Each structure stands twice: as structure tokens, then as C-alpha cells.
Coordinates of C-alpha atoms and ligand atoms in Angstrom, one line a residue:
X24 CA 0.0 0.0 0.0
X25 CA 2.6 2.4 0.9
X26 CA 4.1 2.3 -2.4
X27 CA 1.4 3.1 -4.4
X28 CA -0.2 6.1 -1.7
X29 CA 2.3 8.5 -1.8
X30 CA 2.3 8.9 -5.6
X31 CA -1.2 8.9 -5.5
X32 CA -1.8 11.8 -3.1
X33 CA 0.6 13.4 -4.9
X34 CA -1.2 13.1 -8.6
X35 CA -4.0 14.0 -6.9
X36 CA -2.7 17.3 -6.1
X37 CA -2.8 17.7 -9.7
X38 CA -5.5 15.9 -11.1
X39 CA -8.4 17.1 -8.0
X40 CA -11.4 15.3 -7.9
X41 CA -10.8 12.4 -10.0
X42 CA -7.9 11.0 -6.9
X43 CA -10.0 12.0 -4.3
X44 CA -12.8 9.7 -5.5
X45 CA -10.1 6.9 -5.0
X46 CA -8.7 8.0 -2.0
X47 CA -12.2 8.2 -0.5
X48 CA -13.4 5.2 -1.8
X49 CA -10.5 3.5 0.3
X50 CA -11.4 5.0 3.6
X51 CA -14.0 3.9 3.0
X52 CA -13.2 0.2 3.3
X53 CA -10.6 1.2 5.7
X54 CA -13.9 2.0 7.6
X55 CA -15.7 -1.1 7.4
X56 CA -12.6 -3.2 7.8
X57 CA -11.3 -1.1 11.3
X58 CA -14.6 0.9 12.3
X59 CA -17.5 0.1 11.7
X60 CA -17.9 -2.8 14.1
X61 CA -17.9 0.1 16.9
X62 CA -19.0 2.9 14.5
X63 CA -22.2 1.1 12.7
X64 CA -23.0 0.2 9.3
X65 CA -23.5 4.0 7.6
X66 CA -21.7 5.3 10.7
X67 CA -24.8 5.8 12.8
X68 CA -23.0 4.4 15.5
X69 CA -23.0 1.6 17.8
X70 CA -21.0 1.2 20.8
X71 CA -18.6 4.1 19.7
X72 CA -20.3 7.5 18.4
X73 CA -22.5 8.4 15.1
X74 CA -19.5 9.7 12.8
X75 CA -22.0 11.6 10.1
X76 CA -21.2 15.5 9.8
X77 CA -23.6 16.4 12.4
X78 CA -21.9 14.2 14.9
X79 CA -18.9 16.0 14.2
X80 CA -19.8 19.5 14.1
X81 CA -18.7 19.3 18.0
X82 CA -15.2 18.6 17.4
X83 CA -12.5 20.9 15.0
X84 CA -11.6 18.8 11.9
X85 CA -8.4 18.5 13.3
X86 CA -9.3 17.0 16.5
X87 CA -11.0 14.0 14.3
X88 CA -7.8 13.1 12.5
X89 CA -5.9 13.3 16.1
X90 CA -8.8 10.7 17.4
X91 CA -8.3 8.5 14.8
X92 CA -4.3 8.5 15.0
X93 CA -3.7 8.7 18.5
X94 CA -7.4 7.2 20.1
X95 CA -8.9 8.3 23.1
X96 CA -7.7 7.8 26.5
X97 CA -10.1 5.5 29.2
X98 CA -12.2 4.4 26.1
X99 CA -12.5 2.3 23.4
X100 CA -11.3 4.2 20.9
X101 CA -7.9 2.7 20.2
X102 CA -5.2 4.6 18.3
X103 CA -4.5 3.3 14.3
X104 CA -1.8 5.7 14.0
X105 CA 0.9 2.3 14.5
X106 CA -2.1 0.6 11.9
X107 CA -2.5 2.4 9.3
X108 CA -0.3 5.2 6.9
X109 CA -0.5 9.1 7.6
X110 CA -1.8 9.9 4.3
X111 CA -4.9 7.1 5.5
X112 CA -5.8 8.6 8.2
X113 CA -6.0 12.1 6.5
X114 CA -8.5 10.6 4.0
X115 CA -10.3 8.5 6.8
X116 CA -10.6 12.2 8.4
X117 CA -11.7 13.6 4.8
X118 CA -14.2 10.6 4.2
X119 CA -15.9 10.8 7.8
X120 CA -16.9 15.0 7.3
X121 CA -18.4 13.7 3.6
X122 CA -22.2 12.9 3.7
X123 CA -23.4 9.8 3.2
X124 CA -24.4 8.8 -0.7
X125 CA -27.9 8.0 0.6
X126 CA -29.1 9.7 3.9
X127 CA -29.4 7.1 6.8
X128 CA -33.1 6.6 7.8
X129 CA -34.4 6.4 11.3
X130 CA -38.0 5.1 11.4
X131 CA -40.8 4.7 13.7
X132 CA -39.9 0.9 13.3
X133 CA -36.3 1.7 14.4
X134 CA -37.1 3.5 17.5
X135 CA -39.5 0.7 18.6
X136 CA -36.7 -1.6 18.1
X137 CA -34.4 0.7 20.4
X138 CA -36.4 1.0 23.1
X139 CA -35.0 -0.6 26.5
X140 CA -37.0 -0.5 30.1
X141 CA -34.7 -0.9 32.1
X142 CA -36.4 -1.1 35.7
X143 CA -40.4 -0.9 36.4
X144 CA -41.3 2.1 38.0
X145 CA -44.8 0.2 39.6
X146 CA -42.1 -1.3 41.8
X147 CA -40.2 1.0 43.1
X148 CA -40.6 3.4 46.1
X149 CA -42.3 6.5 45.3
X150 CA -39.8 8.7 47.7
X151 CA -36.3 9.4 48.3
X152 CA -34.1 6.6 49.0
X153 CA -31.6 9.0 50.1
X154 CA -31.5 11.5 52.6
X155 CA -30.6 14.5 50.4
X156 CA -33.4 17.3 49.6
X157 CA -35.2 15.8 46.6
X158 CA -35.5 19.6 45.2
X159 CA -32.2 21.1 46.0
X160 CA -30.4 18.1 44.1
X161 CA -28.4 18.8 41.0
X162 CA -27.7 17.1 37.8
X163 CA -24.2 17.9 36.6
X164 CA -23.4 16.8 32.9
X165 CA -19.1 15.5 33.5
X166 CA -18.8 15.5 29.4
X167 CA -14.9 14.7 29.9
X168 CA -16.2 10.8 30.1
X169 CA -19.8 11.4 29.2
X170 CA -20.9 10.6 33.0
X171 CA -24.0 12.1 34.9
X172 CA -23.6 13.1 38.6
X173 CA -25.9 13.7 40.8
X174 CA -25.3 15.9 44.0
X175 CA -26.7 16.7 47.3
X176 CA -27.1 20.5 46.9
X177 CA -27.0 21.3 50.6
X178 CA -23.8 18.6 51.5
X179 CA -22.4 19.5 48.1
X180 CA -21.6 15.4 48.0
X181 CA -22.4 13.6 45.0
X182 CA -24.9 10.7 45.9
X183 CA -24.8 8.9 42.1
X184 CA -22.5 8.6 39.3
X185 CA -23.8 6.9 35.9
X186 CA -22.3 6.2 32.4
X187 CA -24.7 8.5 29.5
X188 CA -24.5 8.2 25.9
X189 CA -21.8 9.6 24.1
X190 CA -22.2 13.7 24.2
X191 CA -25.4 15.0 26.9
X192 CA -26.8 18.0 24.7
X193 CA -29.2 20.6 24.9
X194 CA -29.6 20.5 28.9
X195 CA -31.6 17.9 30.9
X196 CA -35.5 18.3 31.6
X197 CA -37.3 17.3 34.1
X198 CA -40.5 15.7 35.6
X199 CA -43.1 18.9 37.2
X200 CA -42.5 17.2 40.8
X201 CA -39.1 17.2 40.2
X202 CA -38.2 12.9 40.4
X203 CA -37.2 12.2 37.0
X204 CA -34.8 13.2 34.1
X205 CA -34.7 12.8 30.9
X206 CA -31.8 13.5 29.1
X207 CA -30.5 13.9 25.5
X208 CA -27.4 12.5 23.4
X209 CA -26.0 14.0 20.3
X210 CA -26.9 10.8 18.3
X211 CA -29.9 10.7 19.4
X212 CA -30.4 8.6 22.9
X213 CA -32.8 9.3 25.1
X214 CA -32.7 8.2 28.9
X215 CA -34.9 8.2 31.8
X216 CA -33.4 8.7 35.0
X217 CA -35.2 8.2 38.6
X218 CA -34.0 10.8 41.1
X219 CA -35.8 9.3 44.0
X220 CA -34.3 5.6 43.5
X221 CA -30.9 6.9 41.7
X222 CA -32.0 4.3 38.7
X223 CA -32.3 4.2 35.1
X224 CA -35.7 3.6 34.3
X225 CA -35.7 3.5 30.3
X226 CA -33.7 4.8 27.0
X227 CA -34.5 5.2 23.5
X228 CA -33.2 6.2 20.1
X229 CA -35.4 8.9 18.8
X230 CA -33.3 9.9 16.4
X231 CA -29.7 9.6 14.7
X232 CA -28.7 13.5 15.8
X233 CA -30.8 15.3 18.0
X234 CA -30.2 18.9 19.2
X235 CA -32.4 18.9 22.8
X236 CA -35.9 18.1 24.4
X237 CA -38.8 19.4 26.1
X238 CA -40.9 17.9 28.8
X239 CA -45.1 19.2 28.8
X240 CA -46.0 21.4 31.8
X241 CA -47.9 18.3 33.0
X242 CA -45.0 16.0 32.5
X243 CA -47.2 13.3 30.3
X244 CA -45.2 13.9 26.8
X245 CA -41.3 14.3 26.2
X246 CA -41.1 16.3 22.7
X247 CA -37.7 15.9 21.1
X248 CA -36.3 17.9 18.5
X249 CA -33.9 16.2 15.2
X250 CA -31.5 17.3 13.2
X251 CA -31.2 13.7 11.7
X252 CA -33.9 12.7 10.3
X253 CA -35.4 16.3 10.3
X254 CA -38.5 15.8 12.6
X255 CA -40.0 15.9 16.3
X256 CA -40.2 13.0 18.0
X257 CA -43.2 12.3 21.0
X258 CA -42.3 10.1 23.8
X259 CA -44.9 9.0 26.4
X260 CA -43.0 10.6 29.4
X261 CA -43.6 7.4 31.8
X262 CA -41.0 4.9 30.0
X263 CA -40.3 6.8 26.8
X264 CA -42.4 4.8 24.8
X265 CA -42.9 6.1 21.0
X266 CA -46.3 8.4 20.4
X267 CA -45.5 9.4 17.3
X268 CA -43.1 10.9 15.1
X269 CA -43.9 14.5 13.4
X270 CA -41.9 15.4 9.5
X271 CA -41.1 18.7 10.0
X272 CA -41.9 19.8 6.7
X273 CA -42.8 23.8 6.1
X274 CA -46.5 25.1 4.4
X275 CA -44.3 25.3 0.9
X276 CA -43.1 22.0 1.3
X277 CA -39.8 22.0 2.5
X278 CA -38.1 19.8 5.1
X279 CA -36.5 21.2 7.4
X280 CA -34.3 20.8 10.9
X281 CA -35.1 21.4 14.2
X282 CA -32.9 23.7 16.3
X283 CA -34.4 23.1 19.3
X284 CA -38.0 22.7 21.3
X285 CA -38.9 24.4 24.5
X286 CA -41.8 23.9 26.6
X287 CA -44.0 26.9 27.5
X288 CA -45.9 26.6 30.5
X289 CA -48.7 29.3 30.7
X290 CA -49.6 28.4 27.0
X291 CA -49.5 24.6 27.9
X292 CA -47.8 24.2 25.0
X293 CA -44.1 23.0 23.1
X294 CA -42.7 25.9 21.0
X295 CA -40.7 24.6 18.1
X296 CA -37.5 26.3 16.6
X297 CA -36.9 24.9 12.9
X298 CA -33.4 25.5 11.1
X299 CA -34.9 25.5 7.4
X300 CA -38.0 27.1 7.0
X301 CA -39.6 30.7 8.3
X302 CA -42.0 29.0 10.6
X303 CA -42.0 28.7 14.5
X304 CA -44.9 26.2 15.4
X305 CA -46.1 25.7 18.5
X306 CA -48.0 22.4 19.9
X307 CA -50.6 22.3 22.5
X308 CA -50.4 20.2 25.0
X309 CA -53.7 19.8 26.7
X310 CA -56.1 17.1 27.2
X311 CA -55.8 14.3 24.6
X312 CA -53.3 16.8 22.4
X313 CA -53.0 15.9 18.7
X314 CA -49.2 17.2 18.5
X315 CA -51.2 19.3 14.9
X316 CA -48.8 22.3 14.7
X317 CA -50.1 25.6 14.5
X318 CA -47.6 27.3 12.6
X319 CA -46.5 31.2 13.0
X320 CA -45.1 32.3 9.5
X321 CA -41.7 34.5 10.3
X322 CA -40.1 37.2 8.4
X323 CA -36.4 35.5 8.9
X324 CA -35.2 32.4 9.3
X325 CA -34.4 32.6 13.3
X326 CA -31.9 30.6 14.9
X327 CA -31.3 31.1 18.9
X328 CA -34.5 31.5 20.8
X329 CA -35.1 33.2 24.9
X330 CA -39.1 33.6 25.9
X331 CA -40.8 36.9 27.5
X332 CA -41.3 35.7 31.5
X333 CA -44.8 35.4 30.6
X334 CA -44.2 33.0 27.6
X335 CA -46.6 36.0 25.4
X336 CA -43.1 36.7 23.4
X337 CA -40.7 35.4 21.7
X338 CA -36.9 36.4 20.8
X339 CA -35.4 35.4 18.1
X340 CA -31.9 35.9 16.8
X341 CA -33.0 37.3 13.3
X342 CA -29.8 38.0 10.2
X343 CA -31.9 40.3 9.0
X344 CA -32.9 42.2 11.7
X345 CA -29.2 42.5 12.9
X346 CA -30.0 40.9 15.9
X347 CA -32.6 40.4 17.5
X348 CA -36.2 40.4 16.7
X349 CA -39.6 40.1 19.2
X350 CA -42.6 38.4 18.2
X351 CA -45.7 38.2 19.8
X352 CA -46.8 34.1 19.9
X353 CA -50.6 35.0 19.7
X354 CA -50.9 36.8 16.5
X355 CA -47.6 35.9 15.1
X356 CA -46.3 39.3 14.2
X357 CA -43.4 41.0 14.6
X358 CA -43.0 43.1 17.7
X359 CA -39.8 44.9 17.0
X360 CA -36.4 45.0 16.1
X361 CA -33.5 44.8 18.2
X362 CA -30.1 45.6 16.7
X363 CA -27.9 43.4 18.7
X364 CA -24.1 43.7 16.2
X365 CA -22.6 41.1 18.5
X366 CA -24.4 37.7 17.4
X367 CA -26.8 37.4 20.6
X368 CA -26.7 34.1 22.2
X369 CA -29.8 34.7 23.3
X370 CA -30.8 31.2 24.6
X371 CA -28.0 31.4 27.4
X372 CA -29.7 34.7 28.2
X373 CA -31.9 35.4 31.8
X374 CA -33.8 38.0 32.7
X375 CA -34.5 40.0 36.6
X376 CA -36.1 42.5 38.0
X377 CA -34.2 46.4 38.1
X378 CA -36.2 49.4 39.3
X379 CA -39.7 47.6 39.1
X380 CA -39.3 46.1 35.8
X381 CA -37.7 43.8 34.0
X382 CA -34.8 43.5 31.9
X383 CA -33.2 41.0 29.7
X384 CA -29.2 40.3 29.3
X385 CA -27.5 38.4 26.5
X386 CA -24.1 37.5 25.9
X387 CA -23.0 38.1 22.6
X388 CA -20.8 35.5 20.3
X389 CA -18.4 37.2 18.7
X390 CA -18.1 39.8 20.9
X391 CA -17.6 40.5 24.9
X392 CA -20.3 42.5 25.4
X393 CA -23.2 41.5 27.4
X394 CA -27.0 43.7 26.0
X395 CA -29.2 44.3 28.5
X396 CA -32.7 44.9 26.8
X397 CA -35.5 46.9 28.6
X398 CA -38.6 44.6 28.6
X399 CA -41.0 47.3 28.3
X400 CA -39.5 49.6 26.0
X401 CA -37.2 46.9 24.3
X402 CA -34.1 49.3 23.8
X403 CA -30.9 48.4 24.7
X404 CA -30.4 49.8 27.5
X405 CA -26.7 49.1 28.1
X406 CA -24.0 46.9 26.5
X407 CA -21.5 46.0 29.0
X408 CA -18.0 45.0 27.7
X409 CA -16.8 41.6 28.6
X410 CA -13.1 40.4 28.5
X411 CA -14.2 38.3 25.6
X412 CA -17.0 37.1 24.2
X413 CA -19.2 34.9 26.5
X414 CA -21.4 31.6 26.2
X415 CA -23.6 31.9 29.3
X416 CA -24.8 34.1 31.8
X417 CA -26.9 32.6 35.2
X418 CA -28.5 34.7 37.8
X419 CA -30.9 33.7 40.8
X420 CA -33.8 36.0 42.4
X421 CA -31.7 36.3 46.0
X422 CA -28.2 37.0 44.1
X423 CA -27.2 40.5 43.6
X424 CA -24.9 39.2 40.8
X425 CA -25.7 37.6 37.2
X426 CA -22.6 35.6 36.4
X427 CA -20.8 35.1 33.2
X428 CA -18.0 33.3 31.5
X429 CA -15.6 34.6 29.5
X430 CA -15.8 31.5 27.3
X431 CA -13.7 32.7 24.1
X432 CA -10.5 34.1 23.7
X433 CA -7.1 34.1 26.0
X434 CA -8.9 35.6 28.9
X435 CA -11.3 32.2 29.1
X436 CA -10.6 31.5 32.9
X437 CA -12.3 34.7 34.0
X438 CA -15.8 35.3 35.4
X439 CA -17.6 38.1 35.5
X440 CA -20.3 39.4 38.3
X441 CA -22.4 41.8 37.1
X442 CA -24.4 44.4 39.6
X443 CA -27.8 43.8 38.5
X444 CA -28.6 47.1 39.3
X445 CA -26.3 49.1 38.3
X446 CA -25.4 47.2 35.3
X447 CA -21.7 47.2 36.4
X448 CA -18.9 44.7 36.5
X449 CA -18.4 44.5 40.6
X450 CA -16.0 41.6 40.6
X451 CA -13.8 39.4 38.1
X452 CA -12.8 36.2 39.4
X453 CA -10.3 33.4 38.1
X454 CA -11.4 30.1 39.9
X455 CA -8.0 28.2 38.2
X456 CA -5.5 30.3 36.1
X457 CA -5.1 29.5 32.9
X458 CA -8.3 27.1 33.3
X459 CA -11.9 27.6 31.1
X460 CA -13.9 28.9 34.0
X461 CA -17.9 28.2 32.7
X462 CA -21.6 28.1 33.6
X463 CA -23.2 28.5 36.9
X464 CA -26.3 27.3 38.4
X465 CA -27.8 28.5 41.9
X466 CA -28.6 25.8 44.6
X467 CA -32.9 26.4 45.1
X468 CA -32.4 29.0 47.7
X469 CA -29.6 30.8 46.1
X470 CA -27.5 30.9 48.7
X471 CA -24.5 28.9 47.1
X472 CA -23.8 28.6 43.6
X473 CA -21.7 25.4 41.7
X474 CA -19.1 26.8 39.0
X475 CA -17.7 24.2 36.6
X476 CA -13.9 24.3 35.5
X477 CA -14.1 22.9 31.8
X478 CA -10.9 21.0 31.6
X479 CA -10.0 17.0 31.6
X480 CA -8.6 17.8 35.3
X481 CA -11.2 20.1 36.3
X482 CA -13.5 20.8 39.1
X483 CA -16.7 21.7 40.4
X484 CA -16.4 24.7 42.8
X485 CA -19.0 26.0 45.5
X486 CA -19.0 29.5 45.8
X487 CA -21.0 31.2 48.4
X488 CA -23.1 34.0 46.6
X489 CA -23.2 36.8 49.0
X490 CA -19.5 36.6 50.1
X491 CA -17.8 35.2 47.2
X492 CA -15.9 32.7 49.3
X493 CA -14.5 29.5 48.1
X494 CA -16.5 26.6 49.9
X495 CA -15.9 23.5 48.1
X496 CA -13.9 21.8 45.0
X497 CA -15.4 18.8 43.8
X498 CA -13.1 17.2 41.5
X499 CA -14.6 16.4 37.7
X500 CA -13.7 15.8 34.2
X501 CA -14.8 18.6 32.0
X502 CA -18.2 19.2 34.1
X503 CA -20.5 20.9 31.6
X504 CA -23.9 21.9 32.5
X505 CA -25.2 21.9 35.8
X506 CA -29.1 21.9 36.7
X507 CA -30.6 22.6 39.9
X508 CA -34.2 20.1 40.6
X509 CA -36.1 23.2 42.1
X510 CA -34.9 26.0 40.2
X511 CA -35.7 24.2 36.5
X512 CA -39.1 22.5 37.7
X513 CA -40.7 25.9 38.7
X514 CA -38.7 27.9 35.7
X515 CA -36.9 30.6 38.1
X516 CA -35.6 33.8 37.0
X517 CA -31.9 33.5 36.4
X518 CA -31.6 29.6 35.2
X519 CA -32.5 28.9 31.4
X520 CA -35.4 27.0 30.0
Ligands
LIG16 C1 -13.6 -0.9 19.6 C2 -14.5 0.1 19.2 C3 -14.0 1.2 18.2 C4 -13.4 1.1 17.0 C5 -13.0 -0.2 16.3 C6 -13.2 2.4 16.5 N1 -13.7 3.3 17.4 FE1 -13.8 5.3 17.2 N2 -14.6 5.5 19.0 C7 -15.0 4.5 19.8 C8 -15.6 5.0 21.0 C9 -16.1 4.3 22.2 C10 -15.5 6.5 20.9 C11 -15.8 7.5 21.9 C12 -14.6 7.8 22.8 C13 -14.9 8.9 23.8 O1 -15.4 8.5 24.9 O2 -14.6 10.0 23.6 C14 -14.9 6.7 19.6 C15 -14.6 8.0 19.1 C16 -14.2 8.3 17.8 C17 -14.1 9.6 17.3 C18 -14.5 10.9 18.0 C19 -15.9 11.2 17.8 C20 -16.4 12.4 18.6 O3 -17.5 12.9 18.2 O4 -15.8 12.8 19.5 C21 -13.7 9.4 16.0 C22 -13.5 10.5 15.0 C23 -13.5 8.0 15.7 N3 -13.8 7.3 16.9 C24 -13.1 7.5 14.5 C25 -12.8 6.1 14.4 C26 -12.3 5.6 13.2 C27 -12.0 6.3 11.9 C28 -12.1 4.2 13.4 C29 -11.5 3.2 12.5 C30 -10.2 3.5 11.9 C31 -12.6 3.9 14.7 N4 -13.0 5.1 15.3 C32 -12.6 2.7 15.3 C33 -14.9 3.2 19.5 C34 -14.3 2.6 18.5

């Protein structure tokens, strides 16, 4: 093989697209021969990851010709940098980012198939079998090793440690009393966890690459959102059992993606954010719903979505607004503009209460700047600069402070507190030099707050929220999201949706 690579590469410097059909067609039975048993027939994974270009979207192209050569550590993803040539692995890197010839299905037949109980709920005790506060627990996503914790938010101890599917995404949900979680994979798993008996109860596939999901306000449906196939899929809540899958086609005809489903309470309803088409659709969720969309036609395709306190509005990053853009969810129009030059990330935004009223904050991708957005008037009313630009921002009814990272740039260890008053920086921290410092998340009383250190030696660290003190380092592997029980079941200001 060598003899004959090296000349061929080289040619195909020279003669494009005519080599590159060869060099791919051998990665590709590089593939079956050395992947595929772990990767799945169409790589839509099986014991290893999905390796489709949605799957990899999470990881630089770089990093996926690094995986392949030099494996990952603690898994079983060897290295086949002694097994096969440099110039193989480049095209194994090339051939894995290439879309399939033929789009891999995922049916209503396959997701039957995938569906595992795992325990009986009938059988189990109803209450805690531990002695921590059932609503002052938290879930902490440790993506390092793609483990769950689950810890005492008063002892600040973690009582459970499971293995997840590969990649958590898009934030756990939970039941309305607070006892189960569901979670989400990147390819598509979902699992039911039991709080009260520290138990999986049941997982399923529901689709091949799924962005996030949304539990109904009276915790009987579990709505997930696909990129892969393009379409919703509805879960019966009690042991993820299929209801039905939805196409998410638009009124002219087009497929399109989801970006992401949230659940609005007042409205008892899912909101639905699709990727392709200008429509936002929203599903009620009554008695006996029929998961029909009503569809709200949009001016712009919208991307990143946050929700008025009242659920009545809706914002919407928007290109062609240049920022951000309101719309009222009962007649569908446009309420205004916002002209937000920073790329909002407005679904890491939270809103509080200054003077009376409230107003709205945003971190902004490609630049550190937070907007803060008068509610009533909806000006931006200040844009705070940031060391850098950041990815979320947390805040909690008894803090004085709204928190955020500093996720992007050289300055990525720093945290920012920001007077929710006066709209100032009061206090910078660094938690670990030279460390990505990310993502808080109050305990239920707001007393305490858990901060995660994003790196492979990283930690969990307790803060106290009045004084700022250090109380406790938990160790973890790049802990990602952390979600308070109380705080997310009764949707309090500060935490996201
Ligand atoms: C014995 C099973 C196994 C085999 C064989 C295997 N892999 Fe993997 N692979 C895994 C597992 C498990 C992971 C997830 C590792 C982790 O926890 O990060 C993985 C991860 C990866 C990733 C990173 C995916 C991501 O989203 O982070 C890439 C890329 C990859 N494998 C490519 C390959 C290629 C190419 C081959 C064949 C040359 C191969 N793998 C063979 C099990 C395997």
C-alpha cells in the first residue's frame, strides 16, 4: 500500500477530484474493515459515536484526524496511528466529514426496536431513598467521560454517578415534581433517570442526531427535536415509549431541521424552533393533544431563541434584523427589532427585575459584550463590555450578581459578576489560572452557587453568593452543564429553559 499512496496523493494534487474519488473510496473500506464494528454500518453508530457530519460539528476537523491516529484515553477508541499510513488517516478524516451517498433513515420501526425498560417504576418506592433534599439536588453533565452526577445540593456530596450516551446535549429536563430526568445524546439517545431511587428507568433512540428536548408542563409527553432525520419526536414521558413521530416539513413544502423545542408553561404548550424554513410552530399540549402544529409564519429564518417571563413573546436571533427580533406568539407578528451587532446568544440569556421592571441580558458570540434589553420599552439599554465574548450568563432571584464566562479568547478562565442594578462589572474572578472557568447554576435558595472548570482535570467549585468565598472543590472531568431540581421545575428567574 505504501508504495502506491504516496504517488497517488501526490497526482492527486494535480488531477483534484478524479484521486479524491479513489482515496475516499479506500477510507472507505478502511472504515468497514477497522470501524464500523464500533461505528455502525452507515456510521450511525453503535458502541462508539455516530461519525456523520452532524456528529462531528462538535469537534474541530483536526481533532478527528488526532482521534483517529492517537485514540482516546479510558475508552475504546484505540489509536490506528501504528495501523495504518499518515496519508490514510488524512482521507479516513476527509471521508468521515463527507455525507453519506444516501441519507441514513431512522423510522418509527427503528425506534420501537431501540427502546430498552430498564427497571419498572410500579415497583419502586415513590420517595427518596436518600436522605438529600429531593429539590435542591443537582444534575451535573461530566462531558470529559460522558458521565452524569448527581449531587446533594446542601452537603455539596455527589450521591450517584452513571455512564450517559456519548455527548449529553441541549440541557436535561425534568418531571413537574421534580423525580425524573430525561436526558438527550448528540446521536440521538434518550434516557430516563429516577431521582428518588438513583435508577435508570428506560432509554430510547429517537433519532440519529438530535439537538435537545422538552418535557409538557404536566409532565405526560417528552417532545424531542432532530437534526437527523429532520422531525420531532413524541415520547410518552412514563417509560419513553414512542407516540408518534412529526416530519417537520414547512407550508411550501420544504423539510426542514429542528434547532431546538422548548416547553411553554402558561400556553401549555411545546414551542418549536426549525433551522430550514420561516415558521416557529407551536403544539398544545392539553387534554388528549393531537401534536397538529399551529404554525407562526416568520419574516427571517431565526436561529437562537429566549421567551418573555410570561411566555406571550418570543426572541429570536433574526440576520436580517441585525440581531434580535420580538414576536408576539398569539398573532404571530413581529414586535420589533433589536439591533444586537454582537451575534446574541440569546438562549444562554436570563432575565431579573431592576427598578420595578424587567430587563433582559445576553451575551453576545463574537463579541464581549453583554446587551441588556429593557422589557417594556425593548431598547438596549446598556452593552456591557466583557473580556471576551461569553457563552452563558446565570443569575438567581436572591443573588445581587448575574454571572458570566468569559468562554472565548485568551482571557477564558475569568468570570464576570455583574451588579444587576447598576449594570456594572463589581468583581472578576479566576477560579483556576489558565483554566476555562464556565456556567453557573444556583442551589434552590440561592445561597451557594456550583461553578464548573471545563478542563480534563477540572472541578466543580461552591462559591458562596453573597461573600464570594471558596467553599468547596469537587473534583470532575470537563463538568459541563449543571441543573438545579427546584430552580428548572418551577422555571426561576436566572436559570434557562
Ligand atoms: C472498539 C470500538 C471502536 C473502534 C474499532 C473504533 N472506534 Fe472510534 N470511537 C469508539 C468510542 C467508544 C469512541 C468515543 C470515545 C470517547 O469516549 O470520547 C470513539 C470515538 C471516535 C471519534 C471521535 C468522535 C467524537 O465525536 O468525539 C472518531 C473521529 C472516531 N472514533 C473514529 C474512528 C475511526 C475512523 C475508526 C476506524 C479507523 C474507529 N473510530 C474505530 C470506539 C471505536
Amino acid at each position: 500500500m505504501k508504495r502506491w499512496w504516496l504517488p497517488l496523493l501526490w497526482i492527486g494534487a494535480a488531477h483534484g477530484a478524479v484521486t479524491r474519488d479513489v482515496d475516499l473510496q479506500l477510507a472507505e473500506r478502511d472504515y468497514q474493515q477497522h470501524c464500523q464494528q464500533c461505528h455502525g454500518v452507515n456510521r450511525i453508530g453503535g458502541t462508539g459515536p455516530a461519525l456523520l457530519p452532524q456528529s462531528l460539528s462538535r469537534i474541530k476537523p483536526a481533532e478527528v484526524r488526532q482521534v483517529i491516529e492517537n485514540g482516546r484515553p479510558a475508552s475504546q477508541m484505540a489509536a490506528f496511528g501504528t495501523v495504518l499510513e499518515p496519508a490514510r488517516i488524512d482521507a479516513l478524516a476527509l471521508y468521515l466529514q463527507r455525507p453519506l451517498a444516501v441519507e441514513p433513515t431512522w423510522n418509527e420501526d427503528d425506534i420501537r426496536q431501540s427502546h430498552r425498560l430498564l427497571a419498572d417504576v410500579a415497583r419502586l418506592p415513590d420517595t427518596p431513598q436518600h436522605k438529600a433534599d429531593p429539590l435542591n439536588l443537582f444534575v451535573v453533565v461530566e462531558a470529559g467521560d460522558h458521565h452524569i452526577d448527581v449531587v446533594d445540593g446542601d452537603r455539596f456530596e455527589v450521591l450517584a454517578r452513571f455512564a450517559s450516551h456519548f455527548a449529553v446535549h441541549g440541557g436535561p429536563k425534568f418531571s413537574p415534581d421534580g423525580r425524573f430526568v430525561y436526558l438527550a445524546s448528540r446521536d440521538g439517545w434518550i434516557s430516563l433517570y429516577d431521582l428518588h431511587n438513583l435508577k435508570l428507568i428506560a432509554e430510547v433512540r429517537a433519532g440519529l442526531n438530535t439537538r435537545n428536548l422538552a418535557v409538557s408542563k404536566d409532565g405526560r409527553w417528552v417532545l424531542v427535536g432532530n437534526y437527523l432525520p429532520g422531525n420531532l419526536t413524541v415520547l410518552d414521558a412514563r417509560d419513553l415509549s414512542l407516540v408518534k413521530t412529526l416530519p417537520t416539513v414547512g407550508r411550501d413544502g420544504q423539510a426542514s431541521r429542528v434547532s431546538a423545542v422548548y416547553t411553554a408553561p402558561p400556553r401549555n404548550s411545546f414551542i418549536v424552533a426549525l433551522k430550514d424554513v420561516k415558521e416557529v410552530w407551536e403544539l398544545s399540549t392539553g387534554p388528549s393533544p393531537d401534536f397538529v402544529p399551529r404554525r407562526i409564519e416568520t419574516e427571517d429564518d431565526l436561529d437562537d431563541f429566549s421567551f418573555s417571563p410570561d411566555y406571550r413573546q418570543l426572541l429570536a436571533t433574526s440576520r436580517k434584523a441585525q440581531g434580535g427580533q420580538v414576536i408576539d406568539l398569539d398573532s404571530g407578528r413581529v414586535v420589533t427589532d433589536i439591533a444586537l451587532p454582537g451575534m446574541p446568544h440569546l438562549g444562554s440569556g436570563t432575565y431579573w427585575k431592576r427598578d420595578g421592571h424587567w430587563v433582559f441580558a445576553t451575551p453576545n458570540i463574537s463579541k464581549g459584550l453583554i446587551s441588556v434589553i429593557d422589557f417594556n420599552t425593548w431598547k438596549v439599554i446598556k452593552q456591557i463590555p466583557t473580556l471576551g465574548p461569553g457563552f452563558f450568563l446565570r443569575s438567581h432571584v436572591n443573588s445581587r450578581y448575574a454571572w458570566t464566562d468569559v468562554f472565548f479568547g485568551p482571557d477564558n478562565d475569568a468570570i464576570h459578576l455583574i451588579d444587576k442594578q447598576t449594570l456594572e462589572i463589581a468583581h472578576t474572578l479566576r477560579p483556576m489560572p489558565g483554566k476555562t472557568a464556565a456556567h453557573v447554576e444556583f442551589t434552590r435558595d440561592g445561597r451557594y452557587l456550583l461553578l464548573s472548570i471545563w478542563a480534563t482535570d477540572g472541578a466543580l467549585i461552591v462559591y458562596d453568593s453573597n461573600t464570594l468565598q471558596e467553599i468547596k472543590r469537587l473534583p470532575m472531568n470537563k463538568p459541563s452543564g449543571k441543573y438545579n431540581v427546584g430552580n428548572k421545575i418551577e422555571f426561576a428567574e436566572g436559570t434557562s429553559h
